Short mmCIF file of N, CA and C in Angstrom, two decimals:
data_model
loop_
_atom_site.label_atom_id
_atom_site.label_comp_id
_atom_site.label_asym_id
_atom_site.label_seq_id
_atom_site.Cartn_x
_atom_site.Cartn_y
_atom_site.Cartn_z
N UNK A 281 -3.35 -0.31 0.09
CA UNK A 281 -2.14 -1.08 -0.16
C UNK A 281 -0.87 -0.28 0.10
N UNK A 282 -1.05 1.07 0.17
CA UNK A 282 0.29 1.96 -0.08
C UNK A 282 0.50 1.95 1.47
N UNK A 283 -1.23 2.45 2.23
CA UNK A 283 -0.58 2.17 3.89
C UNK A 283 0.14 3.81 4.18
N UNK A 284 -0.82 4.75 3.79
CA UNK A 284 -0.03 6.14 4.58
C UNK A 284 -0.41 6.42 6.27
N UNK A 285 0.69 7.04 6.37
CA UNK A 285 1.26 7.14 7.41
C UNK A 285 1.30 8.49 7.60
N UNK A 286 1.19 9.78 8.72
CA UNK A 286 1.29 10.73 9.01
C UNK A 286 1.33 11.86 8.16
N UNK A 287 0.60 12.14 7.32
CA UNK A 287 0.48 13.18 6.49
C UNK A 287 0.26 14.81 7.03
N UNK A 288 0.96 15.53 6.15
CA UNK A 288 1.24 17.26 6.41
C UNK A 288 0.41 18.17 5.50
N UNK A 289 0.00 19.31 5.49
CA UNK A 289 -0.53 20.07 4.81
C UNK A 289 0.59 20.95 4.70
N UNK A 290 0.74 22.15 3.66
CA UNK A 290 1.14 22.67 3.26
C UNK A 290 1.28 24.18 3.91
N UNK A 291 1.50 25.38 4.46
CA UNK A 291 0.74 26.05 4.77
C UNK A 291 0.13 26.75 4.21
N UNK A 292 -0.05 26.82 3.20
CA UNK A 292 -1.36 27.48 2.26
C UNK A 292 -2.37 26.43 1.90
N UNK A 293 -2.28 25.27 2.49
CA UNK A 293 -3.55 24.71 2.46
C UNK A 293 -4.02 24.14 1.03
N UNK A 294 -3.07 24.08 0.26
CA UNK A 294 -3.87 23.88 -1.24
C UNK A 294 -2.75 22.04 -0.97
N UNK A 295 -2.08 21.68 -0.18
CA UNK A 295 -1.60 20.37 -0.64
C UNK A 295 -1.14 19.77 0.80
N UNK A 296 -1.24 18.24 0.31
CA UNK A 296 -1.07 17.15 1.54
C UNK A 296 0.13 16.45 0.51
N UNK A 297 1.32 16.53 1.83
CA UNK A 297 1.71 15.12 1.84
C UNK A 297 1.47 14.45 2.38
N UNK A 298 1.74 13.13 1.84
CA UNK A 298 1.53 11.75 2.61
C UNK A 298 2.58 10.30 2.12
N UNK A 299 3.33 10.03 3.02
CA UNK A 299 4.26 9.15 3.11
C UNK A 299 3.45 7.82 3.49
N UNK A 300 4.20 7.15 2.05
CA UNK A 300 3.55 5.88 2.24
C UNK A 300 4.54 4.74 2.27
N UNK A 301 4.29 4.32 3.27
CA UNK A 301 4.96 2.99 4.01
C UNK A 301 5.04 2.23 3.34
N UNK A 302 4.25 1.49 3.10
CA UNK A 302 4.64 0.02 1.77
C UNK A 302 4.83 0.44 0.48
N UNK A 303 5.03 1.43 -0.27
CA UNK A 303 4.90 1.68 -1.22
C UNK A 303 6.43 2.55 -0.89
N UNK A 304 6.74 2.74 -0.16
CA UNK A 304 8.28 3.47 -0.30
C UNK A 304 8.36 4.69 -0.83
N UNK A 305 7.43 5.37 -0.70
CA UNK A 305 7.13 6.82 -1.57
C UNK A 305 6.34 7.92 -0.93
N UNK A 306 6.64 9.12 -1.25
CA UNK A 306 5.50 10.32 -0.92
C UNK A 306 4.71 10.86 -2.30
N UNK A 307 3.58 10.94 -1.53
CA UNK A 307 2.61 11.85 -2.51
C UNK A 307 2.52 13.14 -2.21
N UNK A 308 2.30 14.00 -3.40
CA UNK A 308 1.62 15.16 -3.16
C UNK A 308 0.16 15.22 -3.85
N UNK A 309 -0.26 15.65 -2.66
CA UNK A 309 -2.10 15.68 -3.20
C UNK A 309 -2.52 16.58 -3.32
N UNK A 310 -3.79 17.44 -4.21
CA UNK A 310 -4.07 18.87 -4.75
C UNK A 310 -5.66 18.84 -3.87
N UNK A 311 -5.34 19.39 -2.58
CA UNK A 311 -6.39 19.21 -1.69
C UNK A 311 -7.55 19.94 -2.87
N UNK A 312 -7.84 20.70 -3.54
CA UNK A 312 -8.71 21.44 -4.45
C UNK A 312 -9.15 19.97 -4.79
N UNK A 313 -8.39 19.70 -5.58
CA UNK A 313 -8.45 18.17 -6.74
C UNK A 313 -8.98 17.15 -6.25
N UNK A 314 -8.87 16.81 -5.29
CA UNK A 314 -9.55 15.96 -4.24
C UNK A 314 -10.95 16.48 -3.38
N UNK A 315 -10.97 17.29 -3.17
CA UNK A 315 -12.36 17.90 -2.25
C UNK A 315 -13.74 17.77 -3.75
N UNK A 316 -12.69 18.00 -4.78
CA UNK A 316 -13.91 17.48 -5.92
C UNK A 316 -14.04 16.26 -6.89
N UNK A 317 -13.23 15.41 -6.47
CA UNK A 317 -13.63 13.90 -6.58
C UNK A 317 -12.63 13.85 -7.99
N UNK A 318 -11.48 14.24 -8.21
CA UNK A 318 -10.98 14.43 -9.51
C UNK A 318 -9.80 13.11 -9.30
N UNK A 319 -9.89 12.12 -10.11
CA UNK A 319 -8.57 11.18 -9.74
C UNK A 319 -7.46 11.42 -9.96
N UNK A 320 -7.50 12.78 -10.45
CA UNK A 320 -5.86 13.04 -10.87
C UNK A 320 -5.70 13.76 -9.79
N UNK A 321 -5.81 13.96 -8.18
CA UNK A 321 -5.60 14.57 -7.42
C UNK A 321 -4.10 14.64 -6.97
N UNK A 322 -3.95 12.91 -7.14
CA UNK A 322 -2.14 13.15 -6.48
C UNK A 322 -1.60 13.42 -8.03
N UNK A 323 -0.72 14.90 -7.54
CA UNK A 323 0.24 15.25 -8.66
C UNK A 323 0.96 14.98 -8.66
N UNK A 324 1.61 14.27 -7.63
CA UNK A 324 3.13 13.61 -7.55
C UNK A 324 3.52 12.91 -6.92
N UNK A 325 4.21 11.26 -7.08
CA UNK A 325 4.66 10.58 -6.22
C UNK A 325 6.06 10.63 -6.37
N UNK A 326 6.76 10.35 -5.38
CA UNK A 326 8.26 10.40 -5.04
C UNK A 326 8.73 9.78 -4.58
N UNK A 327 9.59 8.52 -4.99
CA UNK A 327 10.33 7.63 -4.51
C UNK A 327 11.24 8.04 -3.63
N UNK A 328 11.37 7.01 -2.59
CA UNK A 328 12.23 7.28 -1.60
C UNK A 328 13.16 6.03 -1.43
N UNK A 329 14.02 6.33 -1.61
CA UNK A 329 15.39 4.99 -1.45
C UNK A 329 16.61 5.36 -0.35
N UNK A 330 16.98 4.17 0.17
CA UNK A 330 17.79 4.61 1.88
C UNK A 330 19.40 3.96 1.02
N UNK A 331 20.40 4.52 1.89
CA UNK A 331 21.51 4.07 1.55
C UNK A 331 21.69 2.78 2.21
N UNK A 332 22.76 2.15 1.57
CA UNK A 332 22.86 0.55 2.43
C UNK A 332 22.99 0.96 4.25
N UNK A 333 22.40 -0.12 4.85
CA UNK A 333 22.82 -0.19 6.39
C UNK A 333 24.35 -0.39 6.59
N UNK A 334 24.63 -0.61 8.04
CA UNK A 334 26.04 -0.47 8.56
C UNK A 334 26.07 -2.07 8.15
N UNK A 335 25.18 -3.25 7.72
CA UNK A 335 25.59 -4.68 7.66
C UNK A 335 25.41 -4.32 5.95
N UNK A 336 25.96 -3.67 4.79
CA UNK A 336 25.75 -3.18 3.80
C UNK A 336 24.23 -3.82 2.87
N UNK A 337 23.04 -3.80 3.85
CA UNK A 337 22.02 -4.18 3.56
C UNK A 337 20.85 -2.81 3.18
N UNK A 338 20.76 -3.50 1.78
CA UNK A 338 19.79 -2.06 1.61
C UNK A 338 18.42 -2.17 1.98
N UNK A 339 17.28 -1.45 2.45
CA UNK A 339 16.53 -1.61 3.10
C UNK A 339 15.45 -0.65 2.63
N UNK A 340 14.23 -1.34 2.67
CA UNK A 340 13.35 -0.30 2.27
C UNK A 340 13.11 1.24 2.90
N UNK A 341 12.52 1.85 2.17
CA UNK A 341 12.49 3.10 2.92
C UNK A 341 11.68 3.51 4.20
N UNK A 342 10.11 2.90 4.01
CA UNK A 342 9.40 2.96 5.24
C UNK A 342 9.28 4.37 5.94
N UNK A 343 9.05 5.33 4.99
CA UNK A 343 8.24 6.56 4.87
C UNK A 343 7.15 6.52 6.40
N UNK A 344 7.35 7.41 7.05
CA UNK A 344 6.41 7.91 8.46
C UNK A 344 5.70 9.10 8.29
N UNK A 345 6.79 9.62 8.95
CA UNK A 345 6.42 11.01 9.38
C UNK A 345 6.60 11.53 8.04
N UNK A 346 5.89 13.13 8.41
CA UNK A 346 6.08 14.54 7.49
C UNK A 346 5.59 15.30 8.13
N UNK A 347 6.49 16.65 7.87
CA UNK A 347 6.33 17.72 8.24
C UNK A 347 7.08 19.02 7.30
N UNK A 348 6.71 20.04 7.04
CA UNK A 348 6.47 21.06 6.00
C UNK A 348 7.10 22.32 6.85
N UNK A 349 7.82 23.41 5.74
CA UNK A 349 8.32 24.48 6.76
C UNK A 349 7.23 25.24 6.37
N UNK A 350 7.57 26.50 7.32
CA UNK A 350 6.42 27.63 7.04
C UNK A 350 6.91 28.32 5.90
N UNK A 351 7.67 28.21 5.01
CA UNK A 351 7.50 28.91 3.68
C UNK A 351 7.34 27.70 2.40
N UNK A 352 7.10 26.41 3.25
CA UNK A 352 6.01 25.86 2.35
C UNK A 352 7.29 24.99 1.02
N UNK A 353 8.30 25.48 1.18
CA UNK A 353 9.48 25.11 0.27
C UNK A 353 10.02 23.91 0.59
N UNK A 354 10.20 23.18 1.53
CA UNK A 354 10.30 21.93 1.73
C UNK A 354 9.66 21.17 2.71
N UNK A 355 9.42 19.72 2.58
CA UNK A 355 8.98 18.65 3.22
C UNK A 355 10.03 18.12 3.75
N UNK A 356 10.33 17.53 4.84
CA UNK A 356 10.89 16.80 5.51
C UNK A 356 10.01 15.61 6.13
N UNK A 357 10.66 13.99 5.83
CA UNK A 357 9.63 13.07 5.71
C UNK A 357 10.85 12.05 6.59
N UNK A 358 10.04 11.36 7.47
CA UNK A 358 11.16 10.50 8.29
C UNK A 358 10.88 9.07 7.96
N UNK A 359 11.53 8.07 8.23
CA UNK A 359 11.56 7.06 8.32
C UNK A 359 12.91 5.69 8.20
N UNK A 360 12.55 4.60 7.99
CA UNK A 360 13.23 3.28 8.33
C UNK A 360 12.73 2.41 8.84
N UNK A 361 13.37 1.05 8.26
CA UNK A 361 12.48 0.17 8.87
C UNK A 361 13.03 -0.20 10.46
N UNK A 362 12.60 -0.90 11.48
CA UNK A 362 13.02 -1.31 12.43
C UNK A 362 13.89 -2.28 12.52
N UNK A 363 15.58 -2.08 12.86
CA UNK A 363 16.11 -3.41 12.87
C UNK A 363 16.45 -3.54 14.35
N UNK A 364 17.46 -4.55 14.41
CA UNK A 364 17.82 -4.85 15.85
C UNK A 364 19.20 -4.30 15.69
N UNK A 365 19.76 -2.89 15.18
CA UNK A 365 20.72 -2.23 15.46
C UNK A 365 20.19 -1.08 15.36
N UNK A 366 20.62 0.07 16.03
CA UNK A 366 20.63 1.57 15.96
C UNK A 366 21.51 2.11 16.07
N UNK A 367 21.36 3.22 14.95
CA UNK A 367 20.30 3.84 14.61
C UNK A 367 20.15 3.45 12.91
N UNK A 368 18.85 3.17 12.46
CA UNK A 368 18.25 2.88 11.28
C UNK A 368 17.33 4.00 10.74
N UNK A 369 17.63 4.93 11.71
CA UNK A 369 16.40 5.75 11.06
C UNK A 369 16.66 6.95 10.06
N UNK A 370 16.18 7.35 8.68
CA UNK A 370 16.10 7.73 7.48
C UNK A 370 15.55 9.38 8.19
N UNK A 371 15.91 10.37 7.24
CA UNK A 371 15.01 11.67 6.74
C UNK A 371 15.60 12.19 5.70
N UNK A 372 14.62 12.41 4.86
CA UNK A 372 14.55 12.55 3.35
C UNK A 372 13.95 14.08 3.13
N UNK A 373 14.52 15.14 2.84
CA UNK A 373 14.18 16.53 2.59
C UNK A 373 13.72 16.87 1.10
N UNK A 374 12.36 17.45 1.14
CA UNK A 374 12.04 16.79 -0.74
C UNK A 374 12.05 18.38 -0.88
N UNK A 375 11.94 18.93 -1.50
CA UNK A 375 11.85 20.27 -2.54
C UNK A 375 10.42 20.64 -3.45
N UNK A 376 9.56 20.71 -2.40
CA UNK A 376 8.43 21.28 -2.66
C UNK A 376 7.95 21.88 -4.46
N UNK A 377 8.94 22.70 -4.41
CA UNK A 377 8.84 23.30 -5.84
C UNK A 377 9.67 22.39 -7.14
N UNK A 378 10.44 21.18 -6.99
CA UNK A 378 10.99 21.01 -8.01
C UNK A 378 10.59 19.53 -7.84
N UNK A 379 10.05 18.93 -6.68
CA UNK A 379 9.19 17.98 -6.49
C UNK A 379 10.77 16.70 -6.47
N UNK A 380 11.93 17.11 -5.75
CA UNK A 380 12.74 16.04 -5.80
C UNK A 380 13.18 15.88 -4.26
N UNK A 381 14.37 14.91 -4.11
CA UNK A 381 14.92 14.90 -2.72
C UNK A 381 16.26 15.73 -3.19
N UNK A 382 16.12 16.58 -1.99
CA UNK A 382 17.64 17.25 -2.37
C UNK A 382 18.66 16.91 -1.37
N UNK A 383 17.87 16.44 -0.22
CA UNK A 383 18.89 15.55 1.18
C UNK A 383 18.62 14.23 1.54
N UNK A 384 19.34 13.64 2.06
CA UNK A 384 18.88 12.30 2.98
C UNK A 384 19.71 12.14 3.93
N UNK A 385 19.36 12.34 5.38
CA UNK A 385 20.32 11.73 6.49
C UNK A 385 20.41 10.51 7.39
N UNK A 386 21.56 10.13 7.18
CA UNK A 386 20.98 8.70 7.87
C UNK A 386 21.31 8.49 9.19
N UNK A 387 21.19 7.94 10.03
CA UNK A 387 21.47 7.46 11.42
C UNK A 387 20.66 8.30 12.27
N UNK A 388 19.06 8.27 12.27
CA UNK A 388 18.62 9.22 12.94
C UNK A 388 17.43 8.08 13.59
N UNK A 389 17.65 7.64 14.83
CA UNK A 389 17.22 6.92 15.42
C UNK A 389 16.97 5.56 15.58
N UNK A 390 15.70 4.90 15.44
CA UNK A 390 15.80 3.90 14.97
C UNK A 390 14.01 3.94 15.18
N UNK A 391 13.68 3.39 13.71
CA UNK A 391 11.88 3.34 13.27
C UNK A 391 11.52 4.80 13.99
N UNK A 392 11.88 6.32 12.89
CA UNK A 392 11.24 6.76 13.62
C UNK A 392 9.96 7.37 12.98
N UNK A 393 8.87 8.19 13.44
CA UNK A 393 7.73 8.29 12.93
C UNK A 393 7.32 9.92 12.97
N UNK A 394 7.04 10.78 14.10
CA UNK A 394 6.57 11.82 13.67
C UNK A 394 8.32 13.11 13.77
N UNK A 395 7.72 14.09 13.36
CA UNK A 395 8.48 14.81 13.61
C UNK A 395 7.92 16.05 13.35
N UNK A 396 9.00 17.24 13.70
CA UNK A 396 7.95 18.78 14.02
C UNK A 396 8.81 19.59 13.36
N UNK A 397 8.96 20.66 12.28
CA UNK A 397 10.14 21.40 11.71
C UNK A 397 9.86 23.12 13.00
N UNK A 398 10.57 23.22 13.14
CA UNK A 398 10.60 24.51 14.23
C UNK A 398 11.96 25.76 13.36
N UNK A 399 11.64 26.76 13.11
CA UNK A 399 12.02 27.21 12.41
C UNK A 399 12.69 28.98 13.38
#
C-alpha cells in the first residue's frame, strides 16, 4: 500500500532507506532487524510535506528517489508529483542521525525519480 520506490543503503550497510510514494514518507530499516524476521525492523518513518505549488496548491509529496552520502550523515530523497507545469519537482535532505528534514528544495524538475550524491 505504501508503494516504495528506489531505496538506498547506508554505507555501512546496517540500514535502507526507502521512500514511499503513497504514503508520503521515508523509512529507515535496520537491515540486521529485518534479515531476522523482527517487525520492529523499520525504526523510523518520516513524513515528507512539499510547499504549496506556483498555483498555491499543496501537493503530495511523492517520495522517489534516495540516495545517501559516503559519511552516511545524510539522505537525500527526491520527488513530486507530475503536473502539467515545471518544474514540480521536490528534494528533501533528512539527517541520518537526528532522523529529521533539515532541507527541502523546490523547483527541481518535474516528477523526478533517481538521483546520485557525488561528493
Amino acid at each position: 500500500q505504501t508503494r516504495p520506490f528506489i531505496p538506498s543503503f547506508t554505507p555501512d550497510g546496517r540500514s535502507i532507506i526507502v521512500p514511499n510514494f503513497r504514503a508520503n514518507n521515508v523509512s529507515i530499516v535496520d537491515l540486521e532487524l529485518a534479515l531476522a524476521g523482527n517487525p520492529g525492523a523499520e525504526v523510523a518513518r518520516i513524513p515528507l510535506t512539499r510547499p504549496p505549488d506556483v498555483d498555491n496548491v499543496v501537493r503530495p509529496a511523492r517520495p522517489k528517489g534516495s540516495a545517501v552520502t559516503a559519511d552516511g550523515r545524510y539522505a537525500i530523497i527526491s520527488g513530486g508529483p507530475r503536473t502539467t507545469f515545471a518544474p514540480s519537482g521536490t528534494v528533501w535532505i533528512l539527517d541520518l542521525h537526528t532522523r529529521t528534514i533539515v532541507a527541502t528544495v523546490t523547483g527541481i524538475g518535474n516528477d523526478p525519480y533517481g538521483l546520485a550524491v557525488v561528493e
